[in-house]
Amino acid sequence: MTIQVRRIVFLLAGAFLAALLVWGMGGLPHFGAYRGPYGDVLNAVSVPERHITDVVTAVNFDFRGFDTLGEEFIFFAAVLGVALILRAQPGEGPGHVEDYATGRAVPPTSDAVRVLGLGLTPPTVLFAIYVVAHGHLTPGGGFQGGVILATGVLLIYLAGEFDDLHGLYTEVTLERAEAIGAGAYAAIGTLGLLTGATFMANVLPLGKIGHVFSAGTVPLINLAVGLEIAAGLVLLLTTFLRQTLVLRPTASPGPLTKALGG
Amino acid sequence: MNFLPYLVAIWLFVVGLYGVVTSRNLFHQIISLSVVQASTYVLLLAIGYRTGGTAPVFAGIPVGRLAVDPVVQALSLTDVVVGATVTALLLAIAVQVHKRTGSLDPEDLRRRLGERDE
Amino acid sequence: MTVLQVVILVLVAGGGTAVVATRDPLRQAMMASFFGILLAILFFVLQAPDVALSEIVVGAVALPLMILLSLAKVRGGQR
């Protein structure tokens, strides 16, 4: 059907869907009148039983740690998918780094950007490590700290050039770091099995409330997740950057491109 | 007024869906999909909110203090990061589609790839 | 509901509409970044600092960067 017909059909269907949802949402409690029992139970129990003051991290990595393991592997699979899809195809090869959109060489970055990048990168990396390490005490944790750490690496690219990133890491190192992070989470889960408790049980000593080295396995899991998310995101960014800045079509297209008539 | 967050979530869902359905550019479709994802975060956090409650972090405040629900925050938290990565996967697919066929228009692609199957 | 919550909810609804209404992907990437910041403020107002932290870094930095890189790749091929 043409796009105009589709638009009209959607407007009708969308109005019907919205009406159905509004009728359904009418049965929810009013905004601010949260009634459910589990939130209150977790808030009351998390600090005395697990010595974790950030209840969201406790839910993520202790009470429901198994679900977060699944989410982490979704992330792993998505990064794997991007690295596979954007790999160098038979009809492409590395060219020099140039601004593909305009065809000229990448202009050198201005001094203001360089100074800003130089000044901002160390605090960002430090802040990222702080957020990961204190995930069980204050808002933060492996997911947030990992993304902030990837942003710190991105600042280096923004202040310099793409080649500067090659001096910092190789892709093999990133892949190994990501795999170690993902595997460590599962390995910490098996610690519980080794000591006779269930999988992913919090079996290390719980320590004192409010200290960095407390809450058993949760800081270790935070470190593993932070490592994996940071390495995965940097790998993602490097794949996109290499695809945009470096890979160019070579003279002969590959067999798949020919088959699709491209 | 008491149902405003739920209405905002429904609005974001329907508007994002409209963007996906009537789009002529693959990138526009993908970003509209991220608006649909945002509507689920708004809904979850609105359900867990409690008037007069504080953030569920008890570092420095007594444990008995009224706080909002931590379970929905845990769900939304991982979802934000993982959702962005899946969006990156979709972007990678769109880039490869453009490289193979030279077009980013879903209508054009449907016609072209549909013809090839016949 | 406080005035702040009402204002930020209305802004989020408007921001989502603007993201869909912007048809050019380049401008839409900028609009999506702004939408991410609005969402982060909403999460903050709803007493969810962890989610707001995630949304700020992901929605305002990582996602628009990937969109812009894909756009640059596609634009260059159209020349």
mmCIF file with all atom_site columns, N, CA and C in Angstrom, chain A residues 6-7 10 25 29-32 34 39-40 42-43 53-56 59-60 71 74-75 78 81-82 85 89 92 137 143-144 240 243 257 260 262, chain B residues 2-3 5-6 10 18 21 46-47 49-51 56-59 68-71 73-74 77-78 82 85 88-89 93 96 99-100 107 110 116:
data_model
loop_
_atom_site.group_PDB
_atom_site.id
_atom_site.type_symbol
_atom_site.label_atom_id
_atom_site.label_alt_id
_atom_site.label_comp_id
_atom_site.label_asym_id
_atom_site.label_entity_id
_atom_site.label_seq_id
_atom_site.pdbx_PDB_ins_code
_atom_site.Cartn_x
_atom_site.Cartn_y
_atom_site.Cartn_z
_atom_site.occupancy
_atom_site.B_iso_or_equiv
_atom_site.pdbx_formal_charge
_atom_site.auth_seq_id
_atom_site.auth_comp_id
_atom_site.auth_asym_id
_atom_site.auth_atom_id
_atom_site.pdbx_PDB_model_num
ATOM 1   N N  . ARG A 1 6   ? -1.027 3.997   4.211  1.00 0.00 ? 6   ARG A N  1
ATOM 2   C CA . ARG A 1 6   ? -0.493 3.450   5.449  1.00 0.00 ? 6   ARG A CA 1
ATOM 3   C C  . ARG A 1 6   ? -0.621 4.447   6.585  1.00 0.00 ? 6   ARG A C  1
ATOM 4   N N  . ARG A 1 7   ? -0.420 5.729   6.269  1.00 0.00 ? 7   ARG A N  1
ATOM 5   C CA . ARG A 1 7   ? -0.534 6.744   7.314  1.00 0.00 ? 7   ARG A CA 1
ATOM 6   C C  . ARG A 1 7   ? -1.944 6.776   7.871  1.00 0.00 ? 7   ARG A C  1
ATOM 7   N N  . PHE A 1 10  ? -2.607 3.776   9.970  1.00 0.00 ? 10  PHE A N  1
ATOM 8   C CA . PHE A 1 10  ? -1.941 3.846   11.268 1.00 0.00 ? 10  PHE A CA 1
ATOM 9   C C  . PHE A 1 10  ? -2.649 4.824   12.186 1.00 0.00 ? 10  PHE A C  1
ATOM 10  N N  . MET A 1 25  ? -4.580 1.845   31.567 1.00 0.00 ? 25  MET A N  1
ATOM 11  C CA . MET A 1 25  ? -3.825 2.565   32.590 1.00 0.00 ? 25  MET A CA 1
ATOM 12  C C  . MET A 1 25  ? -4.737 3.122   33.671 1.00 0.00 ? 25  MET A C  1
ATOM 13  N N  . PRO A 1 29  ? -2.707 2.244   40.048 1.00 0.00 ? 29  PRO A N  1
ATOM 14  C CA . PRO A 1 29  ? -2.829 3.219   41.138 1.00 0.00 ? 29  PRO A CA 1
ATOM 15  C C  . PRO A 1 29  ? -2.381 4.602   40.685 1.00 0.00 ? 29  PRO A C  1
ATOM 16  N N  . HIS A 1 30  ? -2.877 5.637   41.389 1.00 0.00 ? 30  HIS A N  1
ATOM 17  C CA . HIS A 1 30  ? -2.509 6.996   41.020 1.00 0.00 ? 30  HIS A CA 1
ATOM 18  C C  . HIS A 1 30  ? -1.011 7.173   41.090 1.00 0.00 ? 30  HIS A C  1
ATOM 19  N N  . PHE A 1 31  ? -0.501 8.138   40.323 1.00 0.00 ? 31  PHE A N  1
ATOM 20  C CA . PHE A 1 31  ? 0.920  8.436   40.339 1.00 0.00 ? 31  PHE A CA 1
ATOM 21  C C  . PHE A 1 31  ? 1.345  8.841   41.747 1.00 0.00 ? 31  PHE A C  1
ATOM 22  N N  . GLY A 1 32  ? 2.281  8.131   42.321 1.00 0.00 ? 32  GLY A N  1
ATOM 23  C CA . GLY A 1 32  ? 2.747  8.467   43.656 1.00 0.00 ? 32  GLY A CA 1
ATOM 24  C C  . GLY A 1 32  ? 2.152  7.600   44.743 1.00 0.00 ? 32  GLY A C  1
ATOM 25  N N  . TYR A 1 34  ? 2.366  4.266   45.232 1.00 0.00 ? 34  TYR A N  1
ATOM 26  C CA . TYR A 1 34  ? 2.929  2.942   45.018 1.00 0.00 ? 34  TYR A CA 1
ATOM 27  C C  . TYR A 1 34  ? 2.555  2.006   46.153 1.00 0.00 ? 34  TYR A C  1
ATOM 28  N N  . GLY A 1 39  ? 9.090  -3.602  46.947 1.00 0.00 ? 39  GLY A N  1
ATOM 29  C CA . GLY A 1 39  ? 9.972  -2.454  47.105 1.00 0.00 ? 39  GLY A CA 1
ATOM 30  C C  . GLY A 1 39  ? 10.232 -2.152  48.575 1.00 0.00 ? 39  GLY A C  1
ATOM 31  N N  . ASP A 1 40  ? 9.173  -2.205  49.370 1.00 0.00 ? 40  ASP A N  1
ATOM 32  C CA . ASP A 1 40  ? 9.348  -1.912  50.800 1.00 0.00 ? 40  ASP A CA 1
ATOM 33  C C  . ASP A 1 40  ? 10.177 -2.989  51.493 1.00 0.00 ? 40  ASP A C  1
ATOM 34  N N  . LEU A 1 42  ? 12.473 -4.888  50.122 1.00 0.00 ? 42  LEU A N  1
ATOM 35  C CA . LEU A 1 42  ? 13.879 -4.771  49.736 1.00 0.00 ? 42  LEU A CA 1
ATOM 36  C C  . LEU A 1 42  ? 14.538 -3.584  50.410 1.00 0.00 ? 42  LEU A C  1
ATOM 37  N N  . ASN A 1 43  ? 13.808 -2.452  50.476 1.00 0.00 ? 43  ASN A N  1
ATOM 38  C CA . ASN A 1 43  ? 14.403 -1.292  51.135 1.00 0.00 ? 43  ASN A CA 1
ATOM 39  C C  . ASN A 1 43  ? 14.722 -1.565  52.590 1.00 0.00 ? 43  ASN A C  1
ATOM 40  N N  . THR A 1 53  ? 24.229 -0.300  50.751 1.00 0.00 ? 53  THR A N  1
ATOM 41  C CA . THR A 1 53  ? 23.379 0.872   50.963 1.00 0.00 ? 53  THR A CA 1
ATOM 42  C C  . THR A 1 53  ? 22.684 1.314   49.682 1.00 0.00 ? 53  THR A C  1
ATOM 43  N N  . ASP A 1 54  ? 23.192 0.941   48.520 1.00 0.00 ? 54  ASP A N  1
ATOM 44  C CA . ASP A 1 54  ? 22.517 1.296   47.277 1.00 0.00 ? 54  ASP A CA 1
ATOM 45  C C  . ASP A 1 54  ? 21.621 0.122   46.896 1.00 0.00 ? 54  ASP A C  1
ATOM 46  N N  . VAL A 1 55  ? 20.325 0.265   47.160 1.00 0.00 ? 55  VAL A N  1
ATOM 47  C CA . VAL A 1 55  ? 19.420 -0.880  47.020 1.00 0.00 ? 55  VAL A CA 1
ATOM 48  C C  . VAL A 1 55  ? 19.267 -1.291  45.551 1.00 0.00 ? 55  VAL A C  1
ATOM 49  N N  . VAL A 1 56  ? 19.414 -0.318  44.630 1.00 0.00 ? 56  VAL A N  1
ATOM 50  C CA . VAL A 1 56  ? 19.265 -0.653  43.208 1.00 0.00 ? 56  VAL A CA 1
ATOM 51  C C  . VAL A 1 56  ? 20.378 -1.609  42.788 1.00 0.00 ? 56  VAL A C  1
ATOM 52  N N  . VAL A 1 59  ? 19.625 -5.022  44.155 1.00 0.00 ? 59  VAL A N  1
ATOM 53  C CA . VAL A 1 59  ? 18.662 -5.767  43.337 1.00 0.00 ? 59  VAL A CA 1
ATOM 54  C C  . VAL A 1 59  ? 19.322 -6.279  42.069 1.00 0.00 ? 59  VAL A C  1
ATOM 55  N N  . ASN A 1 60  ? 20.161 -5.434  41.455 1.00 0.00 ? 60  ASN A N  1
ATOM 56  C CA . ASN A 1 60  ? 20.770 -5.812  40.179 1.00 0.00 ? 60  ASN A CA 1
ATOM 57  C C  . ASN A 1 60  ? 21.763 -6.940  40.307 1.00 0.00 ? 60  ASN A C  1
ATOM 58  N N  . GLU A 1 71  ? 21.366 -9.977  30.907 1.00 0.00 ? 71  GLU A N  1
ATOM 59  C CA . GLU A 1 71  ? 21.451 -8.684  30.215 1.00 0.00 ? 71  GLU A CA 1
ATOM 60  C C  . GLU A 1 71  ? 22.850 -8.429  29.724 1.00 0.00 ? 71  GLU A C  1
ATOM 61  N N  . ILE A 1 74  ? 23.360 -10.203 26.594 1.00 0.00 ? 74  ILE A N  1
ATOM 62  C CA . ILE A 1 74  ? 22.715 -9.524  25.464 1.00 0.00 ? 74  ILE A CA 1
ATOM 63  C C  . ILE A 1 74  ? 23.660 -8.470  24.911 1.00 0.00 ? 74  ILE A C  1
ATOM 64  N N  . PHE A 1 75  ? 24.275 -7.696  25.831 1.00 0.00 ? 75  PHE A N  1
ATOM 65  C CA . PHE A 1 75  ? 25.231 -6.675  25.430 1.00 0.00 ? 75  PHE A CA 1
ATOM 66  C C  . PHE A 1 75  ? 26.388 -7.300  24.669 1.00 0.00 ? 75  PHE A C  1
ATOM 67  N N  . ALA A 1 78  ? 25.307 -8.266  21.213 1.00 0.00 ? 78  ALA A N  1
ATOM 68  C CA . ALA A 1 78  ? 25.095 -7.126  20.318 1.00 0.00 ? 78  ALA A CA 1
ATOM 69  C C  . ALA A 1 78  ? 26.433 -6.583  19.825 1.00 0.00 ? 78  ALA A C  1
ATOM 70  N N  . GLY A 1 81  ? 27.674 -8.840  17.276 1.00 0.00 ? 81  GLY A N  1
ATOM 71  C CA . GLY A 1 81  ? 26.965 -8.641  16.016 1.00 0.00 ? 81  GLY A CA 1
ATOM 72  C C  . GLY A 1 81  ? 27.493 -7.466  15.234 1.00 0.00 ? 81  GLY A C  1
ATOM 73  N N  . VAL A 1 82  ? 27.749 -6.348  15.929 1.00 0.00 ? 82  VAL A N  1
ATOM 74  C CA . VAL A 1 82  ? 28.260 -5.165  15.228 1.00 0.00 ? 82  VAL A CA 1
ATOM 75  C C  . VAL A 1 82  ? 29.640 -5.444  14.659 1.00 0.00 ? 82  VAL A C  1
ATOM 76  N N  . ILE A 1 85  ? 29.149 -7.552  11.564 1.00 0.00 ? 85  ILE A N  1
ATOM 77  C CA . ILE A 1 85  ? 28.493 -6.928  10.416 1.00 0.00 ? 85  ILE A CA 1
ATOM 78  C C  . ILE A 1 85  ? 29.410 -5.905  9.765  1.00 0.00 ? 85  ILE A C  1
ATOM 79  N N  . GLN A 1 89  ? 34.848 -6.314  4.351  1.00 0.00 ? 89  GLN A N  1
ATOM 80  C CA . GLN A 1 89  ? 34.293 -7.250  3.387  1.00 0.00 ? 89  GLN A CA 1
ATOM 81  C C  . GLN A 1 89  ? 35.318 -7.533  2.287  1.00 0.00 ? 89  GLN A C  1
ATOM 82  N N  . GLU A 1 92  ? 36.589 -4.526  0.152  1.00 0.00 ? 92  GLU A N  1
ATOM 83  C CA . GLU A 1 92  ? 37.030 -3.304  0.817  1.00 0.00 ? 92  GLU A CA 1
ATOM 84  C C  . GLU A 1 92  ? 38.413 -3.491  1.353  1.00 0.00 ? 92  GLU A C  1
ATOM 85  N N  . LEU A 1 137 ? 27.643 1.460   47.328 1.00 0.00 ? 137 LEU A N  1
ATOM 86  C CA . LEU A 1 137 ? 27.461 2.433   48.407 1.00 0.00 ? 137 LEU A CA 1
ATOM 87  C C  . LEU A 1 137 ? 26.589 3.603   47.968 1.00 0.00 ? 137 LEU A C  1
ATOM 88  N N  . PHE A 1 143 ? 27.515 -0.788  35.191 1.00 0.00 ? 143 PHE A N  1
ATOM 89  C CA . PHE A 1 143 ? 26.981 -0.299  33.917 1.00 0.00 ? 143 PHE A CA 1
ATOM 90  C C  . PHE A 1 143 ? 27.326 1.159   33.707 1.00 0.00 ? 143 PHE A C  1
ATOM 91  N N  . GLN A 1 144 ? 27.024 1.993   34.703 1.00 0.00 ? 144 GLN A N  1
ATOM 92  C CA . GLN A 1 144 ? 27.293 3.422   34.529 1.00 0.00 ? 144 GLN A CA 1
ATOM 93  C C  . GLN A 1 144 ? 28.780 3.692   34.397 1.00 0.00 ? 144 GLN A C  1
ATOM 94  N N  . PHE A 1 240 ? 32.890 1.303   14.511 1.00 0.00 ? 240 PHE A N  1
ATOM 95  C CA . PHE A 1 240 ? 32.219 2.339   13.730 1.00 0.00 ? 240 PHE A CA 1
ATOM 96  C C  . PHE A 1 240 ? 33.218 3.322   13.143 1.00 0.00 ? 240 PHE A C  1
ATOM 97  N N  . GLN A 1 243 ? 35.113 1.753   10.317 1.00 0.00 ? 243 GLN A N  1
ATOM 98  C CA . GLN A 1 243 ? 34.249 1.614   9.151  1.00 0.00 ? 243 GLN A CA 1
ATOM 99  C C  . GLN A 1 243 ? 34.096 2.945   8.432  1.00 0.00 ? 243 GLN A C  1
ATOM 100 N N  . THR A 1 257 ? 28.299 -8.524  -3.268 1.00 0.00 ? 257 THR A N  1
ATOM 101 C CA . THR A 1 257 ? 27.809 -7.286  -3.860 1.00 0.00 ? 257 THR A CA 1
ATOM 102 C C  . THR A 1 257 ? 27.367 -7.512  -5.293 1.00 0.00 ? 257 THR A C  1
ATOM 103 N N  . LEU A 1 260 ? 23.950 -9.166  -5.398 1.00 0.00 ? 260 LEU A N  1
ATOM 104 C CA . LEU A 1 260 ? 22.805 -8.335  -5.069 1.00 0.00 ? 260 LEU A CA 1
ATOM 105 C C  . LEU A 1 260 ? 22.620 -7.214  -6.072 1.00 0.00 ? 260 LEU A C  1
ATOM 106 N N  . GLY A 1 262 ? 24.653 -4.816  -6.753 1.00 0.00 ? 262 GLY A N  1
ATOM 107 C CA . GLY A 1 262 ? 25.156 -3.521  -6.302 1.00 0.00 ? 262 GLY A CA 1
ATOM 108 C C  . GLY A 1 262 ? 26.343 -3.035  -7.104 1.00 0.00 ? 262 GLY A C  1
ATOM 109 N N  . ASN B 2 2   ? -3.178 13.146  38.013 1.00 0.00 ? 2   ASN B N  1
ATOM 110 C CA . ASN B 2 2   ? -2.556 11.978  38.630 1.00 0.00 ? 2   ASN B CA 1
ATOM 111 C C  . ASN B 2 2   ? -2.086 10.968  37.616 1.00 0.00 ? 2   ASN B C  1
ATOM 112 N N  . PHE B 2 3   ? -2.625 11.010  36.407 1.00 0.00 ? 3   PHE B N  1
ATOM 113 C CA . PHE B 2 3   ? -2.266 10.032  35.395 1.00 0.00 ? 3   PHE B CA 1
ATOM 114 C C  . PHE B 2 3   ? -1.384 10.621  34.312 1.00 0.00 ? 3   PHE B C  1
ATOM 115 N N  . PRO B 2 5   ? 1.930  11.028  33.923 1.00 0.00 ? 5   PRO B N  1
ATOM 116 C CA . PRO B 2 5   ? 3.074  10.239  33.446 1.00 0.00 ? 5   PRO B CA 1
ATOM 117 C C  . PRO B 2 5   ? 2.663  9.076   32.561 1.00 0.00 ? 5   PRO B C  1
ATOM 118 N N  . TYR B 2 6   ? 1.535  8.423   32.902 1.00 0.00 ? 6   TYR B N  1
ATOM 119 C CA . TYR B 2 6   ? 1.100  7.302   32.072 1.00 0.00 ? 6   TYR B CA 1
ATOM 120 C C  . TYR B 2 6   ? 0.678  7.798   30.691 1.00 0.00 ? 6   TYR B C  1
ATOM 121 N N  . ILE B 2 10  ? 2.181  6.713   27.042 1.00 0.00 ? 10  ILE B N  1
ATOM 122 C CA . ILE B 2 10  ? 1.379  6.251   25.907 1.00 0.00 ? 10  ILE B CA 1
ATOM 123 C C  . ILE B 2 10  ? 1.644  7.130   24.694 1.00 0.00 ? 10  ILE B C  1
ATOM 124 N N  . TYR B 2 18  ? 4.454  5.821   15.148 1.00 0.00 ? 18  TYR B N  1
ATOM 125 C CA . TYR B 2 18  ? 4.115  6.564   13.928 1.00 0.00 ? 18  TYR B CA 1
ATOM 126 C C  . TYR B 2 18  ? 5.381  6.855   13.134 1.00 0.00 ? 18  TYR B C  1
ATOM 127 N N  . VAL B 2 21  ? 6.465  3.658   11.382 1.00 0.00 ? 21  VAL B N  1
ATOM 128 C CA . VAL B 2 21  ? 5.596  3.182   10.310 1.00 0.00 ? 21  VAL B CA 1
ATOM 129 C C  . VAL B 2 21  ? 5.702  4.066   9.068  1.00 0.00 ? 21  VAL B C  1
ATOM 130 N N  . ALA B 2 46  ? 7.464  5.720   36.554 1.00 0.00 ? 46  ALA B N  1
ATOM 131 C CA . ALA B 2 46  ? 6.277  6.368   37.098 1.00 0.00 ? 46  ALA B CA 1
ATOM 132 C C  . ALA B 2 46  ? 5.501  5.419   37.998 1.00 0.00 ? 46  ALA B C  1
ATOM 133 N N  . ILE B 2 47  ? 5.499  4.110   37.651 1.00 0.00 ? 47  ILE B N  1
ATOM 134 C CA . ILE B 2 47  ? 4.790  3.156   38.503 1.00 0.00 ? 47  ILE B CA 1
ATOM 135 C C  . ILE B 2 47  ? 5.473  3.041   39.851 1.00 0.00 ? 47  ILE B C  1
ATOM 136 N N  . TYR B 2 49  ? 7.130  5.280   41.531 1.00 0.00 ? 49  TYR B N  1
ATOM 137 C CA . TYR B 2 49  ? 7.325  6.507   42.302 1.00 0.00 ? 49  TYR B CA 1
ATOM 138 C C  . TYR B 2 49  ? 6.358  6.566   43.474 1.00 0.00 ? 49  TYR B C  1
ATOM 139 N N  . ARG B 2 50  ? 6.851  7.161   44.554 1.00 0.00 ? 50  ARG B N  1
ATOM 140 C CA . ARG B 2 50  ? 6.019  7.340   45.751 1.00 0.00 ? 50  ARG B CA 1
ATOM 141 C C  . ARG B 2 50  ? 6.154  8.775   46.207 1.00 0.00 ? 50  ARG B C  1
ATOM 142 N N  . THR B 2 51  ? 5.007  9.446   46.427 1.00 0.00 ? 51  THR B N  1
ATOM 143 C CA . THR B 2 51  ? 5.066  10.854  46.813 1.00 0.00 ? 51  THR B CA 1
ATOM 144 C C  . THR B 2 51  ? 5.750  11.010  48.158 1.00 0.00 ? 51  THR B C  1
ATOM 145 N N  . PRO B 2 56  ? 16.305 5.344   46.503 1.00 0.00 ? 56  PRO B N  1
ATOM 146 C CA . PRO B 2 56  ? 16.531 4.169   47.359 1.00 0.00 ? 56  PRO B CA 1
ATOM 147 C C  . PRO B 2 56  ? 18.004 3.921   47.638 1.00 0.00 ? 56  PRO B C  1
ATOM 148 N N  . VAL B 2 57  ? 18.673 4.950   48.162 1.00 0.00 ? 57  VAL B N  1
ATOM 149 C CA . VAL B 2 57  ? 20.087 4.833   48.509 1.00 0.00 ? 57  VAL B CA 1
ATOM 150 C C  . VAL B 2 57  ? 20.192 5.270   49.953 1.00 0.00 ? 57  VAL B C  1
ATOM 151 N N  . PHE B 2 58  ? 20.625 4.359   50.835 1.00 0.00 ? 58  PHE B N  1
ATOM 152 C CA . PHE B 2 58  ? 20.573 4.661   52.257 1.00 0.00 ? 58  PHE B CA 1
ATOM 153 C C  . PHE B 2 58  ? 21.932 4.998   52.829 1.00 0.00 ? 58  PHE B C  1
ATOM 154 N N  . ALA B 2 59  ? 22.787 5.623   52.038 1.00 0.00 ? 59  ALA B N  1
ATOM 155 C CA . ALA B 2 59  ? 24.103 6.034   52.535 1.00 0.00 ? 59  ALA B CA 1
ATOM 156 C C  . ALA B 2 59  ? 23.962 7.366   53.229 1.00 0.00 ? 59  ALA B C  1
ATOM 157 N N  . VAL B 2 68  ? 11.434 5.327   47.148 1.00 0.00 ? 68  VAL B N  1
ATOM 158 C CA . VAL B 2 68  ? 10.704 4.819   45.992 1.00 0.00 ? 68  VAL B CA 1
ATOM 159 C C  . VAL B 2 68  ? 11.144 3.389   45.713 1.00 0.00 ? 68  VAL B C  1
ATOM 160 N N  . ASP B 2 69  ? 10.468 2.768   44.774 1.00 0.00 ? 69  ASP B N  1
ATOM 161 C CA . ASP B 2 69  ? 10.681 1.370   44.485 1.00 0.00 ? 69  ASP B CA 1
ATOM 162 C C  . ASP B 2 69  ? 12.011 1.139   43.772 1.00 0.00 ? 69  ASP B C  1
ATOM 163 N N  . PRO B 2 70  ? 12.880 0.279   44.288 1.00 0.00 ? 70  PRO B N  1
ATOM 164 C CA . PRO B 2 70  ? 14.166 0.051   43.620 1.00 0.00 ? 70  PRO B CA 1
ATOM 165 C C  . PRO B 2 70  ? 14.113 -0.973  42.497 1.00 0.00 ? 70  PRO B C  1
ATOM 166 N N  . VAL B 2 71  ? 13.074 -1.811  42.464 1.00 0.00 ? 71  VAL B N  1
ATOM 167 C CA . VAL B 2 71  ? 13.078 -2.902  41.488 1.00 0.00 ? 71  VAL B CA 1
ATOM 168 C C  . VAL B 2 71  ? 12.941 -2.357  40.066 1.00 0.00 ? 71  VAL B C  1
ATOM 169 N N  . GLN B 2 73  ? 13.752 0.555   39.031 1.00 0.00 ? 73  GLN B N  1
ATOM 170 C CA . GLN B 2 73  ? 14.971 1.268   38.657 1.00 0.00 ? 73  GLN B CA 1
ATOM 171 C C  . GLN B 2 73  ? 16.042 0.291   38.202 1.00 0.00 ? 73  GLN B C  1
ATOM 172 N N  . ALA B 2 74  ? 16.109 -0.870  38.867 1.00 0.00 ? 74  ALA B N  1
ATOM 173 C CA . ALA B 2 74  ? 17.099 -1.852  38.438 1.00 0.00 ? 74  ALA B CA 1
ATOM 174 C C  . ALA B 2 74  ? 16.799 -2.331  37.021 1.00 0.00 ? 74  ALA B C  1
ATOM 175 N N  . LEU B 2 77  ? 17.665 0.508   34.476 1.00 0.00 ? 77  LEU B N  1
ATOM 176 C CA . LEU B 2 77  ? 19.081 0.810   34.427 1.00 0.00 ? 77  LEU B CA 1
ATOM 177 C C  . LEU B 2 77  ? 19.820 -0.052  33.417 1.00 0.00 ? 77  LEU B C  1
ATOM 178 N N  . THR B 2 78  ? 19.652 -1.367  33.498 1.00 0.00 ? 78  THR B N  1
ATOM 179 C CA . THR B 2 78  ? 20.342 -2.218  32.539 1.00 0.00 ? 78  THR B CA 1
ATOM 180 C C  . THR B 2 78  ? 19.751 -2.051  31.150 1.00 0.00 ? 78  THR B C  1
ATOM 181 N N  . VAL B 2 82  ? 21.753 -1.573  27.475 1.00 0.00 ? 82  VAL B N  1
ATOM 182 C CA . VAL B 2 82  ? 21.619 -2.646  26.493 1.00 0.00 ? 82  VAL B CA 1
ATOM 183 C C  . VAL B 2 82  ? 20.811 -2.175  25.285 1.00 0.00 ? 82  VAL B C  1
ATOM 184 N N  . THR B 2 85  ? 22.940 -0.388  22.840 1.00 0.00 ? 85  THR B N  1
ATOM 185 C CA . THR B 2 85  ? 23.810 -1.271  22.068 1.00 0.00 ? 85  THR B CA 1
ATOM 186 C C  . THR B 2 85  ? 23.039 -1.981  20.964 1.00 0.00 ? 85  THR B C  1
ATOM 187 N N  . ALA B 2 88  ? 22.776 0.284   18.210 1.00 0.00 ? 88  ALA B N  1
ATOM 188 C CA . ALA B 2 88  ? 24.015 0.296   17.432 1.00 0.00 ? 88  ALA B CA 1
ATOM 189 C C  . ALA B 2 88  ? 24.032 -0.855  16.435 1.00 0.00 ? 88  ALA B C  1
ATOM 190 N N  . LEU B 2 89  ? 23.514 -2.004  16.858 1.00 0.00 ? 89  LEU B N  1
ATOM 191 C CA . LEU B 2 89  ? 23.440 -3.143  15.946 1.00 0.00 ? 89  LEU B CA 1
ATOM 192 C C  . LEU B 2 89  ? 22.560 -2.816  14.743 1.00 0.00 ? 89  LEU B C  1
ATOM 193 N N  . ILE B 2 93  ? 23.526 -2.610  10.660 1.00 0.00 ? 93  ILE B N  1
ATOM 194 C CA . ILE B 2 93  ? 22.797 -3.268  9.575  1.00 0.00 ? 93  ILE B CA 1
ATOM 195 C C  . ILE B 2 93  ? 22.403 -2.243  8.515  1.00 0.00 ? 93  ILE B C  1
ATOM 196 N N  . GLN B 2 96  ? 25.334 -1.352  6.310  1.00 0.00 ? 96  GLN B N  1
ATOM 197 C CA . GLN B 2 96  ? 25.648 -2.387  5.338  1.00 0.00 ? 96  GLN B CA 1
ATOM 198 C C  . GLN B 2 96  ? 24.615 -2.448  4.224  1.00 0.00 ? 96  GLN B C  1
ATOM 199 N N  . LYS B 2 99  ? 25.501 0.153   1.841  1.00 0.00 ? 99  LYS B N  1
ATOM 200 C CA . LYS B 2 99  ? 26.670 -0.183  1.033  1.00 0.00 ? 99  LYS B CA 1
ATOM 201 C C  . LYS B 2 99  ? 26.311 -1.147  -0.082 1.00 0.00 ? 99  LYS B C  1
ATOM 202 N N  . ARG B 2 100 ? 25.409 -2.075  0.187  1.00 0.00 ? 100 ARG B N  1
ATOM 203 C CA . ARG B 2 100 ? 25.068 -3.068  -0.833 1.00 0.00 ? 100 ARG B CA 1
ATOM 204 C C  . ARG B 2 100 ? 24.164 -2.513  -1.906 1.00 0.00 ? 100 ARG B C  1
ATOM 205 N N  . GLU B 2 107 ? 10.813 1.967   1.416  1.00 0.00 ? 107 GLU B N  1
ATOM 206 C CA . GLU B 2 107 ? 9.943  1.644   0.281  1.00 0.00 ? 107 GLU B CA 1
ATOM 207 C C  . GLU B 2 107 ? 10.750 1.134   -0.903 1.00 0.00 ? 107 GLU B C  1
ATOM 208 N N  . ARG B 2 110 ? 12.165 -2.292  -0.189 1.00 0.00 ? 110 ARG B N  1
ATOM 209 C CA . ARG B 2 110 ? 11.155 -3.350  -0.246 1.00 0.00 ? 110 ARG B CA 1
ATOM 210 C C  . ARG B 2 110 ? 10.862 -3.715  -1.687 1.00 0.00 ? 110 ARG B C  1
ATOM 211 N N  . ARG B 2 116 ? 13.713 -9.021  -6.560 1.00 0.00 ? 116 ARG B N  1
ATOM 212 C CA . ARG B 2 116 ? 14.749 -10.014 -6.757 1.00 0.00 ? 116 ARG B CA 1
ATOM 213 C C  . ARG B 2 116 ? 14.280 -11.387 -6.344 1.00 0.00 ? 116 ARG B C  1
#
